[in-house]
Tab-separated table of C-alpha atoms in Angstrom:
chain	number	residue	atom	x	y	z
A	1	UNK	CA	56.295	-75.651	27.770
A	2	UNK	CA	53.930	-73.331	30.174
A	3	UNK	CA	53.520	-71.083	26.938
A	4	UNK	CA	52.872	-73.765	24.646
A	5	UNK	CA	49.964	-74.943	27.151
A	6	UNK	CA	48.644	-72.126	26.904
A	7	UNK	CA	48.930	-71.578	23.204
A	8	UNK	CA	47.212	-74.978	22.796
A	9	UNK	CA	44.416	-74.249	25.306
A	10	UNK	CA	43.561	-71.244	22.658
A	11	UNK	CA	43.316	-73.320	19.549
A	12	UNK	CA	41.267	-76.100	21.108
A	13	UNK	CA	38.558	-73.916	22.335
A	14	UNK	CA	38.936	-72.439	19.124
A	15	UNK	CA	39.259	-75.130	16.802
A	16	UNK	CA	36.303	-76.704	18.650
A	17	UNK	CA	34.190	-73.406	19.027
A	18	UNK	CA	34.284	-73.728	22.958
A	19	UNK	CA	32.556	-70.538	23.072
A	20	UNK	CA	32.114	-69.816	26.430
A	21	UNK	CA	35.501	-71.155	27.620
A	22	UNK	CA	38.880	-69.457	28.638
A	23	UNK	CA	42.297	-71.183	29.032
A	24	UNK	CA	42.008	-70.702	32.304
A	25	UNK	CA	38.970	-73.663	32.018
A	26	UNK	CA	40.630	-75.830	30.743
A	27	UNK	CA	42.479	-78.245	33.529
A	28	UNK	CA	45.911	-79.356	31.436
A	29	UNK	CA	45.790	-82.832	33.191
A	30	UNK	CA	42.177	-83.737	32.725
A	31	UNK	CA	41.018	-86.209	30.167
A	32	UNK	CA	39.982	-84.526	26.927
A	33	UNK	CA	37.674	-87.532	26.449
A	34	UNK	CA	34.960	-89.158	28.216
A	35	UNK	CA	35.305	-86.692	31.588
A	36	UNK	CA	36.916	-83.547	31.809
A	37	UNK	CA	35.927	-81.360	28.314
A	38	UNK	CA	33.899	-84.585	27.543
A	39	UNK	CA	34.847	-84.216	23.570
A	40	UNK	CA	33.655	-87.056	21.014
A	41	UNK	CA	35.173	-88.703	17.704
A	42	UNK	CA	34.609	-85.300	15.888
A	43	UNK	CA	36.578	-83.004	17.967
A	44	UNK	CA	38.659	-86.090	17.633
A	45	UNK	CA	39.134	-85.064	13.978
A	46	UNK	CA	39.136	-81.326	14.488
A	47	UNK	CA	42.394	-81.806	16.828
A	48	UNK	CA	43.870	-84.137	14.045
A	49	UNK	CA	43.713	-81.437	11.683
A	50	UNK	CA	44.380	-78.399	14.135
A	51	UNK	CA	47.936	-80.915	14.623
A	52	UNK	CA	48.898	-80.894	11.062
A	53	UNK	CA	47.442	-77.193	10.185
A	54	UNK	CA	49.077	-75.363	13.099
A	55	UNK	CA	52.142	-77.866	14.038
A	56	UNK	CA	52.802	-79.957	10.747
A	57	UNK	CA	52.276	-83.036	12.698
A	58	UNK	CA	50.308	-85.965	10.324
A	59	UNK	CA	49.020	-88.275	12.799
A	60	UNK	CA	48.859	-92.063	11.273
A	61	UNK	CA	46.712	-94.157	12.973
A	62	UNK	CA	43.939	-93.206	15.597
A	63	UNK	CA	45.374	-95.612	17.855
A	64	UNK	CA	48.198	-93.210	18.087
A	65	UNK	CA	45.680	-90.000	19.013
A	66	UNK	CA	44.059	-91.756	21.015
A	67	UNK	CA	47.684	-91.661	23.348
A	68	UNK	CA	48.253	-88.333	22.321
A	69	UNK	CA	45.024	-86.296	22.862
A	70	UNK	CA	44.877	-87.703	26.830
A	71	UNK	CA	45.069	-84.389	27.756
A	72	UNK	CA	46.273	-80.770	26.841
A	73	UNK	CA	49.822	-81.770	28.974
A	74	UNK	CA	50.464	-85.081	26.589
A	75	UNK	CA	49.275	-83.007	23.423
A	76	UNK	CA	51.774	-79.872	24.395
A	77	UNK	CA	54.415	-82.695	25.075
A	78	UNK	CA	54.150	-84.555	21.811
A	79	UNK	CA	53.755	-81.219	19.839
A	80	UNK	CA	56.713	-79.980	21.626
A	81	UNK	CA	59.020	-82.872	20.674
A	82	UNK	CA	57.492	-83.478	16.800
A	83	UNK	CA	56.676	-80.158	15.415
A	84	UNK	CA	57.799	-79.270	12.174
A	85	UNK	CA	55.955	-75.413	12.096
B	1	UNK	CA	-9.469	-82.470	6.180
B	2	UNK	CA	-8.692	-79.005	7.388
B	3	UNK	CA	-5.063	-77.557	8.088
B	4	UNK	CA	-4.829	-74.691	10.451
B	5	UNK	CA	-1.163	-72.358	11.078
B	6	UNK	CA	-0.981	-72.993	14.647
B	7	UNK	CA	1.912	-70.354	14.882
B	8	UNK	CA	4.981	-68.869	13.548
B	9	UNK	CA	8.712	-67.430	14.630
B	10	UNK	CA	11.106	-65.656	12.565
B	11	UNK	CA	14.086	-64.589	13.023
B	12	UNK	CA	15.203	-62.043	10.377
B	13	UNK	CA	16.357	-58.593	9.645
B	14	UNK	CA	13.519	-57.277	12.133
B	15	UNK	CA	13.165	-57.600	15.695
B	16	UNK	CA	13.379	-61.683	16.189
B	17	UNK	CA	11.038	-63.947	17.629
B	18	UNK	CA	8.859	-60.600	17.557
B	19	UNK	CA	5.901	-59.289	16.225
B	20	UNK	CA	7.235	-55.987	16.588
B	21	UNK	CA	7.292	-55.734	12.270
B	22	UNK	CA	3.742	-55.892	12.593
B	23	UNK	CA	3.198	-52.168	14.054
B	24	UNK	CA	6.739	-51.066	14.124
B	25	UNK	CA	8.331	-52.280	11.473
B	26	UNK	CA	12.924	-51.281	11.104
B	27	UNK	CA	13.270	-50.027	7.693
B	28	UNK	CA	16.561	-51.174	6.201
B	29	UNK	CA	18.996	-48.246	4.850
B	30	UNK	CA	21.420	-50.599	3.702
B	31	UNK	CA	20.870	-53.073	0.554
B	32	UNK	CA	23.043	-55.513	2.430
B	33	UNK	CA	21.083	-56.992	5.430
B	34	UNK	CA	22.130	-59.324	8.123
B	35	UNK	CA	19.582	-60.833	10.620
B	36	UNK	CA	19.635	-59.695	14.102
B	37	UNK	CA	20.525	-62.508	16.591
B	38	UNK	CA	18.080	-63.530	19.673
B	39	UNK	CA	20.370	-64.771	22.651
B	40	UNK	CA	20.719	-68.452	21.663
B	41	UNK	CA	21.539	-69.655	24.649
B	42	UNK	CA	17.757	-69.725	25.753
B	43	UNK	CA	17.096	-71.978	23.509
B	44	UNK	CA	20.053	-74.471	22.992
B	45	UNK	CA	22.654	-75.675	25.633
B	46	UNK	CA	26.293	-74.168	24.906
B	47	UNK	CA	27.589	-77.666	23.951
B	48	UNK	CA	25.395	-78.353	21.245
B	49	UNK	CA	25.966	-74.743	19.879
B	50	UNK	CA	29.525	-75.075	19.803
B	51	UNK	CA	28.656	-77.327	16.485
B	52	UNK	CA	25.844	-75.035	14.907
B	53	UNK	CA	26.635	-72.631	12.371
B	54	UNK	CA	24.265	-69.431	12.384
B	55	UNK	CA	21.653	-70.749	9.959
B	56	UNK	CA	21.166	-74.063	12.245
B	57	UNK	CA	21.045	-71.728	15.710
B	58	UNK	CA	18.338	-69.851	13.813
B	59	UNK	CA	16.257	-72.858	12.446
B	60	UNK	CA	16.669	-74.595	15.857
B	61	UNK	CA	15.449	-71.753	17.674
B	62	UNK	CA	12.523	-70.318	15.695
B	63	UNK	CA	11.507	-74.139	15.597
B	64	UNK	CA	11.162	-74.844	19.016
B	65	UNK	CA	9.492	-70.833	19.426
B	66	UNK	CA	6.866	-72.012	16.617
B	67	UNK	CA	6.490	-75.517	18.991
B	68	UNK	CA	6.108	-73.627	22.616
B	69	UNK	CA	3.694	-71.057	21.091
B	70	UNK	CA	1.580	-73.313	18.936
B	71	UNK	CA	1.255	-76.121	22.195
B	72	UNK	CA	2.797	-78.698	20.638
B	73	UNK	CA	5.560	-81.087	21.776
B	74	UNK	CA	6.285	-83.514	18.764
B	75	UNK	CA	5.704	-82.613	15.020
B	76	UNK	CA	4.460	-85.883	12.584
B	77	UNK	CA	6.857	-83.883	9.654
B	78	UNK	CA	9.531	-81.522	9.643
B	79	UNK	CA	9.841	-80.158	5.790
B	80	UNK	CA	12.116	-77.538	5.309
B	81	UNK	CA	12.836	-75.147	2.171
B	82	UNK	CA	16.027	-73.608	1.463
B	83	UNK	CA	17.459	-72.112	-1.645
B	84	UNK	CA	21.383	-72.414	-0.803
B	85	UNK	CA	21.364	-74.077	2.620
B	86	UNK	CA	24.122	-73.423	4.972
B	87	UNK	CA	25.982	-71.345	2.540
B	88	UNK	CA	28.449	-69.647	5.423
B	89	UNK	CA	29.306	-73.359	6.162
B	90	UNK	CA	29.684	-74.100	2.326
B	91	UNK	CA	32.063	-71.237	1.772
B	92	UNK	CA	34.069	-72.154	4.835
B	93	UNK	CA	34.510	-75.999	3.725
B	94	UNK	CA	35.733	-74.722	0.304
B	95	UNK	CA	38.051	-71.880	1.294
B	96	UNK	CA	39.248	-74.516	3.637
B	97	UNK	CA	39.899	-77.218	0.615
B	98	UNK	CA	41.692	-74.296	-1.566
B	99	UNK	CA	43.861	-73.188	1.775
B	100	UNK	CA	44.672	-76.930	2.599
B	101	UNK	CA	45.470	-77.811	-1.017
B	102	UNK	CA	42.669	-80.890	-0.681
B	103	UNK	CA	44.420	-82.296	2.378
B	104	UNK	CA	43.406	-82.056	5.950
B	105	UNK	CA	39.966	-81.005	5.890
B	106	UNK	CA	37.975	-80.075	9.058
B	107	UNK	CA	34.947	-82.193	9.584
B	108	UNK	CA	32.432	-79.763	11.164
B	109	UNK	CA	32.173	-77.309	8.571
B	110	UNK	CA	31.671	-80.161	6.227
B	111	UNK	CA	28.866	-81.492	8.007
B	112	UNK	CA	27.112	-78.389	8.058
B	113	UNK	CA	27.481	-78.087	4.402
B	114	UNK	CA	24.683	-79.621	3.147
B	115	UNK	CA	21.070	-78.238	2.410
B	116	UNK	CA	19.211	-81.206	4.196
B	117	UNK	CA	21.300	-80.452	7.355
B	118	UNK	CA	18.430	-78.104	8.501
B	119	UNK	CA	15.665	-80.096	8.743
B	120	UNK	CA	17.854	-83.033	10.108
B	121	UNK	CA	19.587	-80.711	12.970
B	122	UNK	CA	15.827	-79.603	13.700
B	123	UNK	CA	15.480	-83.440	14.586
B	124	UNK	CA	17.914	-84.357	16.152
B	125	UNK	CA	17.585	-81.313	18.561
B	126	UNK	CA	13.605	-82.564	18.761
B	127	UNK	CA	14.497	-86.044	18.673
B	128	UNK	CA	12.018	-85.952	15.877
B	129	UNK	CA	11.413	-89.602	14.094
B	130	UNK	CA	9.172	-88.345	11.521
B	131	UNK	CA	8.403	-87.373	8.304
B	132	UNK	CA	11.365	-85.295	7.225
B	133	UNK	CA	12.143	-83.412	3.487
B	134	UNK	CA	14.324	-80.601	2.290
B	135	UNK	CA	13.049	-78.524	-0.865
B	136	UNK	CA	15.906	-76.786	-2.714
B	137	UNK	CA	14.576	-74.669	-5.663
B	138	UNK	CA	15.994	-71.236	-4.922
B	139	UNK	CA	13.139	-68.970	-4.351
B	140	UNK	CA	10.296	-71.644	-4.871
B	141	UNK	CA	11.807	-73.869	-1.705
B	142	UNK	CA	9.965	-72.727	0.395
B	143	UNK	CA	6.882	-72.310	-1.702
B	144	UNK	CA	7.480	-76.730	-2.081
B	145	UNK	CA	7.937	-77.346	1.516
B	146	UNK	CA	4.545	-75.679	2.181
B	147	UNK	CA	2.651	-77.932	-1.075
B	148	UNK	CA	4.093	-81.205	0.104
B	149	UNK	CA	2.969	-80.461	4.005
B	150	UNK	CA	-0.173	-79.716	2.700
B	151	UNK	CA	-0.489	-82.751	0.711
B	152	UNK	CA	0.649	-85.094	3.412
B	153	UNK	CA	-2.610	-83.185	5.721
B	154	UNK	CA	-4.482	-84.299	2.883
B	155	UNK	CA	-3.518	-87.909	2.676
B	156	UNK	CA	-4.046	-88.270	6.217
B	157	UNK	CA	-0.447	-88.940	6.781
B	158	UNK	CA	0.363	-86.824	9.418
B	159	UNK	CA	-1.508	-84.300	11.995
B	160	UNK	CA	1.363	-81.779	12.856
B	161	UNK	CA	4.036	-80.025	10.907
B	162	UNK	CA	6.518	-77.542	10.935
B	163	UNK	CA	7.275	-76.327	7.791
B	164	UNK	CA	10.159	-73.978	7.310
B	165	UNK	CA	11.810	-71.820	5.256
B	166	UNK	CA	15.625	-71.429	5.942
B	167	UNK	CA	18.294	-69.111	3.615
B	168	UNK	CA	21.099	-67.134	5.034
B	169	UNK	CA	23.443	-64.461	2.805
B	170	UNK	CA	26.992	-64.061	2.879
B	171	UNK	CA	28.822	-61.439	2.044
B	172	UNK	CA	30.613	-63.049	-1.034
B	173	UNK	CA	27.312	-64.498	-2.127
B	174	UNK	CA	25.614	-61.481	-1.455
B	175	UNK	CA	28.839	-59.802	-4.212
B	176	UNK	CA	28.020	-63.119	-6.391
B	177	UNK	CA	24.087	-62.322	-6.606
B	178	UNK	CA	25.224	-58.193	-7.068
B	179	UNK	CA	26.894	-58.960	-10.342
B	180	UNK	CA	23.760	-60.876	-11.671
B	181	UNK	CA	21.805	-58.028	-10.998
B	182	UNK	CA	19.899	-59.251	-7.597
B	183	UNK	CA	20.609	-56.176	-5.803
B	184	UNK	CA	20.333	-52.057	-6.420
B	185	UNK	CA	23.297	-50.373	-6.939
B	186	UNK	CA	22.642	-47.250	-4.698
B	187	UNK	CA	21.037	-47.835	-1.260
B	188	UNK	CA	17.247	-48.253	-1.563
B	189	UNK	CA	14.660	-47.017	0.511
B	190	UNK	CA	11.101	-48.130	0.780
B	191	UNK	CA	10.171	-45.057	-1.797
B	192	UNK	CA	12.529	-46.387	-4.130
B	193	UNK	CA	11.558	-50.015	-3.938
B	194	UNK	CA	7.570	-48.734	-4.376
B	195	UNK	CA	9.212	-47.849	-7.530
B	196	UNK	CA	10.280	-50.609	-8.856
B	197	UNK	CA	12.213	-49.444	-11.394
B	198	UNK	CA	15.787	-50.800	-12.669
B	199	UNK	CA	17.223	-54.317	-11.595
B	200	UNK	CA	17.752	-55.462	-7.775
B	201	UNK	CA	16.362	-55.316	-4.670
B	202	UNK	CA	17.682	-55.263	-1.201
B	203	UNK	CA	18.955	-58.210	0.745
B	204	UNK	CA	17.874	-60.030	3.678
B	205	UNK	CA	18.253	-63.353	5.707
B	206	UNK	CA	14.647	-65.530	5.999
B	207	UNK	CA	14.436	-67.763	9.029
B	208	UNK	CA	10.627	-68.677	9.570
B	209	UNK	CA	9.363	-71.845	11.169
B	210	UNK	CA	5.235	-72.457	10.805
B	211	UNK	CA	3.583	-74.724	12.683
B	212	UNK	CA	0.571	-76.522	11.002
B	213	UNK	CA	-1.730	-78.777	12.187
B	214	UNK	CA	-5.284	-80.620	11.535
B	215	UNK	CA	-6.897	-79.384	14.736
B	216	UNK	CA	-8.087	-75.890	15.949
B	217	UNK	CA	-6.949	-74.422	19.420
B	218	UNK	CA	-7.187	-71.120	21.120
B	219	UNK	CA	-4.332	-69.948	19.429
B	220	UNK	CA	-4.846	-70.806	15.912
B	221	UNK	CA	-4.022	-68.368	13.338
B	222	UNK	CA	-5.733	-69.149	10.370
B	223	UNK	CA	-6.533	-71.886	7.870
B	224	UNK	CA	-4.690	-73.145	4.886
B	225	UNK	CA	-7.752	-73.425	2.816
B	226	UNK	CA	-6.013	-74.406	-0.651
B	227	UNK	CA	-2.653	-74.378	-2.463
B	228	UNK	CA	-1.932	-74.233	-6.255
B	229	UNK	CA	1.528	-74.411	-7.972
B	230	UNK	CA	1.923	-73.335	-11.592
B	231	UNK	CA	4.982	-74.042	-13.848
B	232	UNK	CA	5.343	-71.385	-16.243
B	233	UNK	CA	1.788	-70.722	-17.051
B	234	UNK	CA	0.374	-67.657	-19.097
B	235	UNK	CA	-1.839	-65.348	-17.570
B	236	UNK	CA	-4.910	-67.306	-18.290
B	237	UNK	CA	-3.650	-70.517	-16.699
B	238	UNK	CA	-3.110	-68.262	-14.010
B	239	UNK	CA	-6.669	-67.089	-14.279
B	240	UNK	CA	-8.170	-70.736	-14.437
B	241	UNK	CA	-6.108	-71.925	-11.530
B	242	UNK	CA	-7.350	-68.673	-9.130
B	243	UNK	CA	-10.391	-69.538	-9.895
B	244	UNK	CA	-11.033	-73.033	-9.449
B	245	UNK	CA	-8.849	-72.200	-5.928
B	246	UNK	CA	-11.241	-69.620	-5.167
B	247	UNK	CA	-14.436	-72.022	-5.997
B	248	UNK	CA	-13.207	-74.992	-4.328
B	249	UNK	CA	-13.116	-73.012	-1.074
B	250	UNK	CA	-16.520	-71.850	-1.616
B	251	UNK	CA	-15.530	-67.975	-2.418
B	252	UNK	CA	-15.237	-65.538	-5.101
B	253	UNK	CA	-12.991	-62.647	-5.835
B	254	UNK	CA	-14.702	-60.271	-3.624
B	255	UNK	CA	-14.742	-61.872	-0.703
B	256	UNK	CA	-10.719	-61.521	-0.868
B	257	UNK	CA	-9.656	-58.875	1.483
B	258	UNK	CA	-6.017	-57.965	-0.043
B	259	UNK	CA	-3.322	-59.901	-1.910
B	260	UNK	CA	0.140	-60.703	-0.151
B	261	UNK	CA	2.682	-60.256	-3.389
B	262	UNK	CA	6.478	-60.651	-3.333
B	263	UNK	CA	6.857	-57.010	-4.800
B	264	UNK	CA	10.593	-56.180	-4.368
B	265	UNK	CA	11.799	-53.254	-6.016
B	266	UNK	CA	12.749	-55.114	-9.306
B	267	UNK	CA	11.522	-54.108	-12.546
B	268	UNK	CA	11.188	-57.283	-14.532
B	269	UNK	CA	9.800	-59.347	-11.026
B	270	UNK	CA	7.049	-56.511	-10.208
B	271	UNK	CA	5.948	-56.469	-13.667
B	272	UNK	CA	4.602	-59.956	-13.075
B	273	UNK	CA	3.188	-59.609	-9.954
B	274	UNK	CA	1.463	-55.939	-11.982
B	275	UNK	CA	0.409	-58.007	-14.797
B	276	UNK	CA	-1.183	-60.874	-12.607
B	277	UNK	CA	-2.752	-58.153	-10.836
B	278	UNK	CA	-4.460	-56.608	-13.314
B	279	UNK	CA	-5.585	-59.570	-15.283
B	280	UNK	CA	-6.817	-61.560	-12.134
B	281	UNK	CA	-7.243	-59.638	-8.689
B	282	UNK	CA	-9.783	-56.775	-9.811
B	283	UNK	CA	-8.289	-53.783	-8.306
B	284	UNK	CA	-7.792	-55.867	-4.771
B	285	UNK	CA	-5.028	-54.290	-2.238
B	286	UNK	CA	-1.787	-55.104	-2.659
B	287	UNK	CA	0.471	-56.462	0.132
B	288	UNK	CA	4.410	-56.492	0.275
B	289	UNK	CA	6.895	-57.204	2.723
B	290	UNK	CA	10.336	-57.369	1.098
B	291	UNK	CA	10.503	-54.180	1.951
B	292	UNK	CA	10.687	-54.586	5.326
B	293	UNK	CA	12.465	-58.327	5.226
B	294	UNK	CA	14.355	-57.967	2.098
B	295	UNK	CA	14.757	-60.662	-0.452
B	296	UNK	CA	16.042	-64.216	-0.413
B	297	UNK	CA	15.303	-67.447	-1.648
B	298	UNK	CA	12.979	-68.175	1.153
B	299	UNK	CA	11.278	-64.804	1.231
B	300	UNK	CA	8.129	-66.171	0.039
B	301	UNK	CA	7.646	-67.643	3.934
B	302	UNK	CA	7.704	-64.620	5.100
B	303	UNK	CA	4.584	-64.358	2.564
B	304	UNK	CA	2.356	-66.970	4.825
B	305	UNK	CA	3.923	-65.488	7.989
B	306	UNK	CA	2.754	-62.546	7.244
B	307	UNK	CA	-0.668	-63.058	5.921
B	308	UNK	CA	-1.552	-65.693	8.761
B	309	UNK	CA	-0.576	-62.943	11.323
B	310	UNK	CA	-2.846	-60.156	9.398
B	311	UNK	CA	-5.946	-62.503	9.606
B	312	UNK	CA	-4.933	-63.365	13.399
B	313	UNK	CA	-4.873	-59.653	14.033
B	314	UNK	CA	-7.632	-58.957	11.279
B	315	UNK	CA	-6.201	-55.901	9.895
B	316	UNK	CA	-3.481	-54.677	7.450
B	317	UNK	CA	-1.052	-51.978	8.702
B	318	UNK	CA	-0.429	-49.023	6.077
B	319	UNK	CA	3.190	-49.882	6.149
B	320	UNK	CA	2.417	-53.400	4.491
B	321	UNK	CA	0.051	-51.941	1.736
B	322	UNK	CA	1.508	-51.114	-1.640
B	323	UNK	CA	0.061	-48.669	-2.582
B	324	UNK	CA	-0.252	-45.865	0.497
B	325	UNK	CA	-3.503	-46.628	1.026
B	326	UNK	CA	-5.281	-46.792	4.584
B	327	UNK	CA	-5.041	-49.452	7.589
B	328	UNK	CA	-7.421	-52.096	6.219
B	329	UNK	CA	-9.739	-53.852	8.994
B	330	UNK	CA	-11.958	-56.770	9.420
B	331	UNK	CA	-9.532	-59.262	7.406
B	332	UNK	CA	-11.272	-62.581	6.497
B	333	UNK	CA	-9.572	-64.149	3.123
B	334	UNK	CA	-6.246	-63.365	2.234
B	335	UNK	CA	-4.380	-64.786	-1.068
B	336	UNK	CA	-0.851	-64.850	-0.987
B	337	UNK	CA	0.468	-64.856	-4.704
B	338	UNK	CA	4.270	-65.624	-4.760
B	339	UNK	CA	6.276	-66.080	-8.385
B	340	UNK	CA	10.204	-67.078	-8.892
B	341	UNK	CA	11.433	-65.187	-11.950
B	342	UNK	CA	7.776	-65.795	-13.684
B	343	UNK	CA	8.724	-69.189	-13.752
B	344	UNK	CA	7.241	-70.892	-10.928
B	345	UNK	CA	3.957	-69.884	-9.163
B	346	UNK	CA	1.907	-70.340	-6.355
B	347	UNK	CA	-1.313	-69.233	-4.694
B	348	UNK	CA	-2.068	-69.934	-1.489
B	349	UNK	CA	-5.786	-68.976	0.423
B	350	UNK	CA	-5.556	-68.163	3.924
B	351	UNK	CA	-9.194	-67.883	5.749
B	352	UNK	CA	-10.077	-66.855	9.163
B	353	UNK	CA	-10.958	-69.169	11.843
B	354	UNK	CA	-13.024	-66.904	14.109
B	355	UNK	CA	-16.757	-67.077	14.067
């Protein structure tokens, strides 16, 4: 799970182009939303195709990322237990 | 009513946000050019980067240089030419649609991929309510941007404006435009491009944001004293229209100091700007530039740029003039006579503002 944190951390910052960012920046507990990395409904839809692209996971409803995407922990989680890649 | 250039930024294949072209100009040795970045970070916070392709960075950037050096906070318009907009972004969205067979797609690229993005990220960035237009008629863009500002000073419609000229090159466009003939074959030097023999030129990347506006300050370049558009006109329409430009600003010919031209390097566009020359200038110096800035569809901005910062310094370097001739002082009038494949024209008169 560790290394799938970590391989996660990499694709957000760069699916999002979080230039200046490492990993190590990104706190795996903290809200992806609102506080912590402070994303918005775009990254929303950059992580919903970074989940399909990179794990073969088709999210449904944005109800249901809006569960998965509270932080880099839930999204490793969820990936962990639905990925088809 | 009067419109002045208030001031200008590029950022380009030379030094950016510089007037170091001016005296010390890079000469390209390669006939594909990419522009040379200024540290964005100066001018736009990380997290509103993170969503800016190249082209916006640069148009963002040499924006809010043109604002800080011309004094002014707020533009009434923001009117941007382009020929292919944000044509990285563009690629990326459609290599993205053929990898993802259709499904999936990712929204930022997408955004970006559209021509009025420009002028609209400009802004937002400004939080700019006014006045705001995107020209897209490949190398004549620019050229439209420039008329319609001009007519809205006219109209009374606004007092400020930054008109732009915005145009990026890929490397696959860059391959696209080679096998149309846009480019030379062999690398070019300024020798060869004096030439201007065979088809092509060499490339470049225009960012150039001009700041206009209806009231002289200490820093004023110039004045815009008239602008005339042709659509494929002969050489006398040509003729007509440079003179009733000329005698509705109260000058002749001769009080013209030197002609800014968008000489390239290729046969068939020089031989228009040759022709022109010798039907309507009367032996008047010649200016060029793409040597120095390369082509693209908004090279002709780097036309006005260039002839608003000659009057502002009131001389001509040798580098700029045609044909090898001497450093020309005591600038006053310069035309700047732009064409796009002899098929749309323009003249612009730039005059002096100092006593």
């Amino acid at each position: 799970m560790e290394q799938l944190i970590e391989e996660l951390k990499q694709e957000i910052i760069n699916a999002l182009n979080l230039e200046d960012m490492t990993p190590a920046d990104i706190d795996e507990n903290a809200p992806l939303f609102g506080e912590g990395l402070s994303l918005d409904s775009i990254d929303a839809l950059e992580l919903i195709v970074l989940m399909d692209k990179k794990y073969g996971i088709k999210l449904k409803t944005a109800a249901e990322g809006k569960e998965i995407f509270k932080s880099v922990k839930v999204m490793a989680e969820y990936i962990n237990e639905h990925r088809t890649k | 009513m009067s419109v002045y250039i208030q001031s200008a930024s590029h950022i380009s294949i030379q030094e950016p946000l510089s007037e170091k072209w001016f005296t010390e100009p890079q000469i390209p040795e390669e006939n594909f050019n990419l522009s040379i970045e200024p540290d964005y970070k100066q001018f736009i916070a990380p997290i509103e980067a993170r969503r800016m392709g190249k082209l916006l960075k640069r148009a963002v950037t040499t924006s809010a240089d043109a604002l800080r050096k011309g004094g002014c906070e707020m533009p009434d318009a923001i009117i941007t030419g382009t020929g292919l907009g944000c044509i990285e972004n563009t690629e990326k969205f459609l290599n993205a649609m053929l990898d993802n067979d259709e499904e999936c797609m990712p929204p930022t690229a997408f955004m970006q991929s559209t021509h009025n993005t420009i002028s609209s990220q400009v802004a937002l960035t400004l939080k700019c309510h006014g006045y705001n237009c995107t020209y897209s008629q490949q190398g004549f863009s620019f050229d439209s941007a420039l008329l319609d500002a001009f007519m809205q000073f006219q109209l009374g419609r606004i007092g400020t404006a930054l008109v732009e000229g915005h145009d990026e090159m890929s490397p696959d466009y860059y391959r696209m435009l080679g096998k149309i003939g846009y480019w030379k074959k062999e690398a070019a030097n300024t020798e060869i491009l004096r030439e201007g023999c065979g088809v092509g030129s060499i490339s470049g990347s225009s960012s150039v944001a001009i700041l206009l506006s209806n009231k002289l300050n200490n820093n004023t370049l110039c004045e815009i004293k008239n602008i005339i558009t042709l659509h494929c006109p002969d050489n006398s329409e040509i003729k007509t229209a440079l003179e009733n430009l000329l005698s509705e600003s109260g000058i002749t010919m001769n009080d013209i100091d030197a002609i800014v031209t968008g000489l390239s390097g290729d046969e068939a566009n020089d031989a228009v700007y040759k022709e022109v020359a010798a039907n309507c200038f009367n032996g008047k110096p010649l200016v060029w530039y793409k040597h120095i800035f390369g082509e693209s569809f908004c090279a002709s901005a780097f036309g006005i740029y260039i002839g608003a910062t000659i009057i502002s310094k009131g001389f001509i370097p040798e580098h700029l003039l045609y044909k090898s001739e001497k450093e020309i002082k005591n600038v006053s009038n310069i035309l700047i006579y732009n064409h796009f494949q002899n098929k749309n024209h323009s003249l612009t008169l730039l005059q002096t503002v100092k006593g």
